[in-house]
């Protein structure tokens, strides 16, 4: 039973687990993405996100708190230099876990990629392109909407040139000669209706 078991111990002792998560956090900060198992990625996310929040305010105290966990000067420099400026406006959720379809060859463990959200350039470009594409606002159509506006633009363009050209030619067609124009009364044939029409 797992009563009250809040964290995944990952089959390691406490010291081994902290050392492993510290090394993984340093690698994530330096390289911005990491391929690992899903269980380790979820444990790493809970470990590294409070550090990213602490890096938003660059004080001696926050640097010492993060250094106590990471024990790596290069990753501290990267975290408080480049990363903290990029995540300054983000209110949390600094990492993203992308599950991979392939499993690990030895033990068939589920694999994933954990990355910093603000450093995936391809997803950021796709998101900005989608935002640019959907900037049009929805307006109610009045008197034909876009079609009427296009017709007005076409007529104004022809008036500027001084030519009286119709924007859309309308062709009138008359009914064929053999069709009856009057309705046939009850108990009366079509021929009788034509004769009545001709006599009138």
Coordinates of C-alpha atoms in Angstrom, one line a residue:
X1 CA 0.0 0.0 0.0
X2 CA 1.1 3.6 -0.7
X3 CA -0.6 5.4 2.2
X4 CA 0.7 9.0 2.4
X5 CA 3.5 8.3 -0.2
X6 CA 3.7 11.8 -1.7
X7 CA 6.9 11.4 -3.8
X8 CA 8.2 8.8 -6.1
X9 CA 11.3 7.4 -4.5
X10 CA 12.5 6.1 -7.9
X11 CA 14.0 3.0 -6.3
X12 CA 16.9 4.9 -4.8
X13 CA 18.0 6.0 -1.4
X14 CA 17.5 9.7 -0.4
X15 CA 21.1 10.8 -1.0
X16 CA 21.2 9.0 -4.4
X17 CA 17.9 10.5 -5.4
X18 CA 18.9 14.1 -4.5
X19 CA 22.2 13.7 -6.3
X20 CA 20.5 12.4 -9.4
X21 CA 17.8 15.1 -9.4
X22 CA 20.5 17.8 -8.8
X23 CA 22.5 16.6 -11.8
X24 CA 19.4 16.3 -14.0
X25 CA 18.4 19.8 -13.0
X26 CA 21.8 21.2 -13.9
X27 CA 21.7 19.4 -17.3
X28 CA 18.2 20.8 -18.0
X29 CA 19.3 24.3 -17.2
X30 CA 22.4 24.2 -19.3
X31 CA 21.0 22.3 -22.3
X32 CA 17.3 23.4 -22.1
X33 CA 16.0 19.8 -22.8
X34 CA 16.6 16.3 -21.6
X35 CA 15.5 12.8 -22.6
X36 CA 14.7 10.6 -19.7
X37 CA 11.9 8.3 -18.4
X38 CA 8.5 9.7 -17.6
X39 CA 8.8 8.9 -13.8
X40 CA 12.1 10.8 -13.5
X41 CA 10.8 13.7 -15.6
X42 CA 7.8 14.1 -13.3
X43 CA 10.1 14.0 -10.2
X44 CA 12.5 16.5 -11.9
X45 CA 9.7 18.9 -12.7
X46 CA 8.7 19.1 -9.0
X47 CA 12.4 19.5 -8.1
X48 CA 13.4 22.2 -10.6
X49 CA 10.4 24.5 -10.9
X50 CA 10.8 26.0 -7.4
X51 CA 14.4 26.8 -8.4
X52 CA 13.2 28.6 -11.5
X53 CA 10.7 30.6 -9.4
X54 CA 13.5 31.6 -7.0
X55 CA 15.7 32.7 -10.0
X56 CA 13.2 35.5 -10.9
X57 CA 14.5 37.7 -8.0
X58 CA 18.3 37.9 -8.2
X59 CA 19.3 38.2 -4.6
X60 CA 22.1 36.7 -2.7
X61 CA 19.7 34.6 -0.6
X62 CA 18.0 33.1 -3.7
X63 CA 21.3 32.4 -5.3
X64 CA 22.5 30.6 -2.2
X65 CA 19.2 28.6 -1.9
X66 CA 19.5 27.4 -5.5
X67 CA 23.3 26.7 -5.2
X68 CA 22.6 24.5 -2.1
X69 CA 20.5 22.2 -4.3
X70 CA 22.5 22.4 -7.6
X71 CA 26.1 22.7 -6.5
X72 CA 27.1 23.9 -10.0
X73 CA 28.4 27.4 -10.7
X74 CA 27.9 27.2 -14.5
X75 CA 24.2 26.3 -14.2
X76 CA 23.7 29.0 -11.6
X77 CA 25.2 31.6 -14.0
X78 CA 22.9 30.3 -16.8
X79 CA 19.9 30.2 -14.6
X80 CA 20.2 33.7 -13.2
X81 CA 21.5 35.2 -16.4
X82 CA 19.6 34.0 -19.5
X83 CA 16.7 31.9 -18.2
X84 CA 15.4 34.2 -15.5
X85 CA 15.0 37.1 -18.0
X86 CA 13.0 34.8 -20.4
X87 CA 10.7 33.4 -17.7
X88 CA 10.1 36.7 -15.9
X89 CA 6.5 37.1 -17.0
X90 CA 5.5 33.5 -16.8
X91 CA 3.5 32.7 -13.6
X92 CA 4.6 29.1 -13.4
X93 CA 4.7 26.0 -15.6
X94 CA 8.2 26.5 -16.8
X95 CA 8.8 23.0 -18.1
X96 CA 7.0 20.8 -20.6
X97 CA 7.0 16.9 -20.7
X98 CA 6.6 15.5 -24.2
X99 CA 6.1 11.7 -24.2
X100 CA 7.9 9.7 -26.9
X101 CA 6.4 6.7 -28.7
X102 CA 9.6 4.6 -28.3
X103 CA 10.2 2.8 -25.0
X104 CA 13.6 2.1 -23.5
X105 CA 15.2 -1.0 -25.0
X106 CA 16.3 -2.8 -21.8
X107 CA 13.3 -2.5 -19.5
X108 CA 10.6 -1.1 -21.8
X109 CA 10.3 2.0 -19.7
X110 CA 8.2 4.9 -21.1
X111 CA 10.5 7.7 -22.4
X112 CA 9.9 11.4 -22.7
X113 CA 11.6 14.7 -23.4
X114 CA 11.4 17.4 -20.6
X115 CA 12.2 20.9 -21.8
X116 CA 12.0 24.5 -20.8
X117 CA 8.9 26.0 -22.4
X118 CA 10.4 29.3 -23.4
X119 CA 13.3 27.8 -25.2
X120 CA 11.6 25.6 -27.8
X121 CA 11.9 27.9 -30.8
X122 CA 9.9 25.7 -33.3
X123 CA 6.8 25.7 -31.0
X124 CA 7.1 29.4 -30.2
X125 CA 7.3 30.2 -34.0
X126 CA 4.3 28.1 -34.7
X127 CA 2.3 29.7 -31.9
X128 CA 3.2 33.2 -33.1
X129 CA 2.3 32.3 -36.7
X130 CA -1.1 31.0 -35.5
X131 CA -1.7 34.1 -33.4
X132 CA -0.9 36.3 -36.5
X133 CA -3.2 34.2 -38.6
X134 CA -6.2 34.6 -36.3
X135 CA -6.1 38.3 -35.6
X136 CA -9.3 39.1 -37.6
X137 CA -12.3 40.0 -35.6
X138 CA -15.8 38.7 -36.3
X139 CA -18.3 41.4 -37.3
X140 CA -22.0 41.1 -38.1
X141 CA -22.8 41.3 -41.7
X142 CA -25.0 44.2 -42.7
X143 CA -26.4 44.7 -46.2
X144 CA -24.4 42.0 -47.8
X145 CA -21.3 42.2 -45.6
X146 CA -18.1 41.5 -47.5
X147 CA -19.8 41.1 -50.9
X148 CA -21.5 44.5 -50.7
X149 CA -18.2 46.1 -49.6
X150 CA -16.4 44.5 -52.5
X151 CA -19.1 45.7 -54.9
X152 CA -18.9 49.3 -53.5
X153 CA -15.1 49.3 -54.0
X154 CA -15.4 48.1 -57.6
X155 CA -18.0 50.8 -58.5
X156 CA -16.0 53.5 -56.8
X157 CA -12.9 52.4 -58.7
X158 CA -14.8 52.6 -62.0
X159 CA -16.3 56.0 -61.1
X160 CA -12.8 57.4 -60.4
X161 CA -11.7 56.4 -63.9
X162 CA -14.7 58.1 -65.4
X163 CA -16.1 55.1 -67.0
X164 CA -19.7 54.0 -66.4
X165 CA -19.1 50.3 -66.3
X166 CA -21.6 48.0 -64.4
X167 CA -19.8 46.0 -61.7
X168 CA -22.0 42.9 -62.4
X169 CA -24.0 42.5 -65.6
X170 CA -27.6 41.2 -65.0
X171 CA -29.1 39.1 -67.8
X172 CA -32.9 39.0 -67.9
X173 CA -34.4 35.9 -69.4
X174 CA -38.0 35.5 -70.4
X175 CA -40.1 32.4 -69.9
X176 CA -40.4 30.0 -72.8
X177 CA -43.3 30.5 -75.2
X178 CA -45.0 27.2 -74.7
X179 CA -45.5 27.5 -70.9
X180 CA -48.8 28.6 -69.6
X181 CA -48.8 31.9 -67.9
X182 CA -52.2 31.6 -66.3
X183 CA -53.3 28.9 -63.9
X184 CA -55.6 26.2 -65.1
X185 CA -59.0 26.2 -63.4
X186 CA -60.6 23.1 -62.0
X187 CA -62.1 20.7 -64.5
X188 CA -60.5 22.6 -67.4
X189 CA -57.8 21.5 -69.8
X190 CA -54.8 23.5 -70.9
X191 CA -56.2 24.0 -74.4
X192 CA -59.4 25.4 -73.0
X193 CA -57.4 27.8 -70.8
X194 CA -55.4 29.0 -73.8
X195 CA -58.6 29.5 -75.8
X196 CA -60.1 31.6 -73.0
X197 CA -56.9 33.6 -72.8
X198 CA -56.9 34.2 -76.6
X199 CA -60.6 35.2 -76.5
X200 CA -60.1 37.7 -73.7

